[in-house]
Coordinates of C-alpha atoms in Angstrom, one line a residue:
M230 CA 229.8 -53.6 207.3
A231 CA 230.9 -50.3 205.8
K232 CA 230.9 -47.3 208.0
T233 CA 228.0 -45.1 206.8
V234 CA 226.5 -41.9 208.2
D235 CA 223.2 -40.2 207.5
A236 CA 222.9 -36.7 206.2
D237 CA 222.5 -35.3 209.7
F238 CA 226.0 -36.5 210.6
A239 CA 227.8 -35.3 207.5
P240 CA 231.1 -33.7 208.6
P241 CA 231.8 -30.0 207.9
A242 CA 234.5 -29.0 205.4
G243 CA 238.0 -29.9 206.6
C244 CA 236.9 -32.6 209.0
Q245 CA 236.5 -36.3 209.0
I246 CA 234.3 -38.7 211.0
R247 CA 235.8 -40.1 214.1
W248 CA 234.7 -43.7 214.9
C249 CA 234.6 -45.7 218.1
C250 CA 235.7 -49.3 218.3
C251 CA 232.4 -50.7 217.2
G252 CA 232.2 -48.6 214.1
V253 CA 230.0 -45.9 215.5
P254 CA 230.6 -42.2 214.7
T255 CA 231.6 -40.4 217.9
G256 CA 232.8 -37.1 216.7
L257 CA 235.1 -35.3 214.3
R258 CA 238.9 -34.9 213.7
P259 CA 240.8 -32.7 211.4
A260 CA 241.0 -34.0 207.8
G261 CA 244.8 -34.0 207.8
H262 CA 244.9 -36.6 210.6
N263 CA 247.2 -39.4 209.5
R264 CA 247.2 -37.9 206.0
R265 CA 250.2 -40.0 204.8
M266 CA 249.4 -43.6 204.6
E267 CA 252.1 -46.1 204.0
K268 CA 251.3 -49.3 202.0
P269 CA 252.5 -52.9 202.1
K270 CA 255.6 -53.5 200.1
I271 CA 255.2 -54.9 196.5
V272 CA 256.8 -58.3 196.0
P273 CA 256.7 -61.0 193.3
A274 CA 253.8 -63.4 193.3
E275 CA 256.0 -66.3 194.5
E276 CA 257.3 -64.3 197.5
W277 CA 253.8 -63.2 198.4
Q278 CA 252.6 -66.8 198.2
Q279 CA 255.4 -68.0 200.5
D280 CA 254.6 -65.3 203.1
R281 CA 250.9 -66.1 202.8
D282 CA 251.6 -69.8 203.3
E283 CA 253.6 -69.0 206.4
L284 CA 250.8 -66.9 207.8
L285 CA 248.3 -69.7 207.0
K286 CA 250.2 -72.0 209.4
A287 CA 249.7 -69.5 212.2
E288 CA 246.1 -69.0 211.3
K289 CA 245.5 -72.8 211.4
E290 CA 247.1 -73.0 214.8
A291 CA 244.9 -70.2 216.0
T292 CA 241.9 -72.0 214.7
R293 CA 242.9 -75.1 216.5
T294 CA 243.3 -73.1 219.7
L295 CA 239.8 -71.5 219.2
D296 CA 238.3 -75.0 218.6
A297 CA 240.0 -76.2 221.9
L298 CA 238.6 -73.2 223.8
A299 CA 235.1 -73.9 222.4
A300 CA 235.4 -77.5 223.5
Q301 CA 236.5 -76.3 227.0
R302 CA 233.6 -73.9 227.0
R303 CA 231.1 -76.7 226.3
R304 CA 232.5 -78.5 229.3
L305 CA 232.0 -75.6 231.8
P306 CA 229.7 -76.4 234.7
M307 CA 226.6 -74.4 235.2
V308 CA 225.0 -72.5 238.1
K309 CA 221.4 -72.2 238.9
F310 CA 220.0 -68.7 238.3
G311 CA 216.9 -67.0 239.7
N312 CA 213.7 -66.7 237.7
G313 CA 212.0 -64.1 239.8
Y314 CA 212.6 -61.1 237.5
A315 CA 209.8 -59.3 235.8
F316 CA 211.1 -58.0 232.5
D317 CA 209.1 -55.2 230.9
T318 CA 208.4 -56.1 227.3
P319 CA 206.1 -54.8 224.5
A320 CA 204.0 -57.9 225.1
G321 CA 203.8 -57.3 228.9
P322 CA 205.8 -58.6 231.9
K323 CA 207.9 -61.7 231.2
S324 CA 210.1 -63.9 233.4
L325 CA 213.6 -65.0 232.5
L326 CA 212.1 -68.4 231.6
D327 CA 209.7 -66.7 229.3
L328 CA 212.5 -65.0 227.4
F329 CA 213.6 -68.4 226.2
D330 CA 210.6 -68.3 223.9
G331 CA 210.1 -72.1 224.2
R332 CA 213.7 -72.9 223.2
G333 CA 216.4 -74.6 225.4
Q334 CA 219.1 -72.0 225.3
L335 CA 219.1 -68.2 225.7
V336 CA 221.8 -65.6 224.9
V337 CA 221.4 -62.2 226.6
Y338 CA 223.3 -59.1 225.6
Q339 CA 223.1 -56.4 228.4
F340 CA 223.0 -53.0 226.8
M341 CA 224.4 -50.3 229.1
D342 CA 222.0 -47.8 230.7
N343 CA 223.6 -44.4 230.6
G344 CA 220.5 -42.4 231.7
P345 CA 217.8 -40.6 229.7
D346 CA 218.6 -39.8 226.1
D347 CA 222.2 -41.1 226.4
Y348 CA 223.1 -44.3 224.6
C349 CA 226.3 -46.2 224.7
P350 CA 228.0 -46.0 221.3
G351 CA 229.8 -49.3 221.8
C352 CA 226.5 -51.1 222.6
T353 CA 224.8 -49.3 219.7
G354 CA 227.6 -50.5 217.3
F355 CA 227.3 -54.0 218.7
T356 CA 223.5 -54.0 218.2
N357 CA 223.9 -52.7 214.6
N358 CA 226.1 -55.7 213.9
I359 CA 223.6 -58.3 215.1
P360 CA 222.6 -60.4 212.0
G361 CA 219.3 -62.2 211.4
L362 CA 218.5 -64.5 214.3
A363 CA 216.8 -67.3 212.3
G364 CA 220.0 -69.4 212.3
L365 CA 220.2 -69.3 216.1
A366 CA 216.5 -70.2 216.5
E367 CA 217.0 -73.2 214.2
S368 CA 219.7 -74.4 216.6
G369 CA 217.4 -74.0 219.6
V370 CA 218.9 -70.6 220.8
T371 CA 217.0 -67.5 221.5
W372 CA 218.6 -64.0 221.5
V373 CA 217.4 -61.2 223.6
T374 CA 218.9 -57.8 224.3
V375 CA 218.3 -56.5 227.8
S376 CA 218.9 -53.1 229.4
D377 CA 218.1 -51.3 232.7
M378 CA 216.7 -48.5 230.6
P379 CA 212.9 -48.1 230.9
L380 CA 211.0 -49.8 228.1
A381 CA 209.7 -46.5 226.7
Q382 CA 213.3 -45.3 226.2
I383 CA 214.3 -48.6 224.7
E384 CA 211.3 -48.6 222.3
A385 CA 212.1 -45.0 221.2
Y386 CA 215.7 -45.7 220.5
K387 CA 214.9 -49.0 218.8
A388 CA 212.5 -47.3 216.4
R389 CA 215.1 -44.5 215.8
M390 CA 217.7 -47.1 214.9
G391 CA 215.4 -49.3 212.9
W392 CA 216.2 -52.4 215.0
T393 CA 214.0 -55.5 215.1
V394 CA 216.1 -57.5 217.6
P395 CA 214.1 -58.5 220.7
F396 CA 214.9 -55.8 223.3
V397 CA 213.4 -55.8 226.8
S398 CA 213.8 -53.8 230.0
S399 CA 215.2 -55.1 233.3
H400 CA 214.5 -51.7 234.9
G401 CA 213.6 -52.0 238.6
T402 CA 215.0 -55.5 238.9
S403 CA 218.3 -56.9 240.2
F404 CA 219.0 -58.9 237.0
A405 CA 222.0 -56.7 236.0
A406 CA 223.5 -56.7 239.5
D407 CA 222.9 -60.5 239.8
C408 CA 224.8 -61.0 236.5
G409 CA 227.6 -58.8 237.9
V410 CA 227.2 -56.1 235.3
S411 CA 225.7 -53.1 237.0
G412 CA 226.6 -50.1 234.9
G413 CA 228.4 -52.0 232.2
F414 CA 227.8 -54.4 229.4
L415 CA 227.9 -58.2 229.3
L416 CA 226.9 -61.2 227.2
S417 CA 225.5 -64.2 229.1
V418 CA 224.4 -67.6 228.1
F419 CA 221.6 -69.5 229.9
L420 CA 220.3 -73.1 229.7
R421 CA 216.9 -74.3 230.8
D422 CA 215.9 -77.6 232.3
G423 CA 212.2 -77.7 232.6
A424 CA 211.3 -74.7 234.7
D425 CA 214.9 -74.3 236.1
V426 CA 217.3 -71.8 234.5
Y427 CA 221.1 -72.1 234.7
R428 CA 223.9 -69.8 233.7
T429 CA 226.6 -71.5 231.6
Y430 CA 228.8 -68.7 230.3
S431 CA 229.5 -64.9 230.3
T432 CA 231.9 -62.6 228.7
T433 CA 232.6 -58.9 228.3
A434 CA 235.1 -56.4 226.8
R435 CA 237.2 -58.2 224.1
G436 CA 235.1 -61.3 224.6
V437 CA 232.2 -59.4 223.1
D438 CA 234.4 -57.4 220.7
R439 CA 235.5 -60.6 218.8
L440 CA 231.8 -61.4 217.9
L441 CA 231.4 -58.2 215.7
F442 CA 231.2 -58.9 212.0
V443 CA 232.8 -55.5 211.2
H444 CA 235.8 -56.2 213.4
N445 CA 236.4 -59.7 211.9
I446 CA 236.4 -58.3 208.4
L447 CA 238.6 -55.3 209.3
D448 CA 241.1 -57.7 210.9
L449 CA 241.6 -59.2 207.4
T450 CA 242.4 -55.9 205.7
P451 CA 245.8 -54.3 205.4
Y452 CA 245.0 -51.4 207.7
G453 CA 243.0 -53.4 210.2
R454 CA 240.7 -51.5 212.5
Q455 CA 243.0 -48.4 212.4
Q456 CA 242.9 -48.1 216.2
D457 CA 246.0 -47.0 218.1
W458 CA 246.2 -50.1 220.3
E459 CA 246.9 -52.3 217.2
D460 CA 250.4 -53.5 216.4
S461 CA 250.7 -52.0 212.9
P462 CA 253.7 -51.0 210.8
P463 CA 254.9 -47.3 211.0
G464 CA 252.8 -45.0 208.9
W465 CA 249.6 -47.1 209.0
P466 CA 246.5 -44.9 209.7
Q467 CA 245.4 -45.1 213.3
H468 CA 243.2 -43.1 215.7
P469 CA 242.2 -43.4 219.3
T470 CA 239.8 -46.3 219.9
Y471 CA 237.1 -44.1 221.4
G472 CA 237.9 -41.0 219.4

């Protein structure tokens, strides 16, 4: 997804937008920052194809590794999880079991609570990258975003951002603490067996980062994400991950 900004965030003359790791504008930097951008060397088509074929071998090996990890993930045991939480939703209080919406599996993204009128740019960028959820529903998976923010704050920000993703509040419950994510962000997967709920998987940091559409596309481009942690050739445009 291309980085876009509305008119209210247009940079003043002589400055450029500064982006966080999830493609969210976080500030400004001088327009001359990394002005000179090197480019990949130009080679004959035969040499390019040879290098591309060599990279393809590594890509296929990485794919096999990811497939093996997914197989290992499907074999993880599960742990019983409480169902005594009362999530505040636009439709009234709901339990964790209710959030499954009649399906057998539930994926929860826990959006950071930074306090009143303060919204995590990384969580915002992640939520901007959530696609349509119909494909998940067809496979028996429900997606819900949860935050310790009060529901009124969530609803106001959701309307401001134009989001339609299910977004509920765990404010006043121990859900975040019980997931081990107090003050942070986390993605968790749950499975239900009748009225019993089990936790099967969780991840954070780069485990969540790899799910972003924008990151997966940028990783295919010559300049990548243009963040200073990346291993890029000298002269490639880079900036601090969080501005």
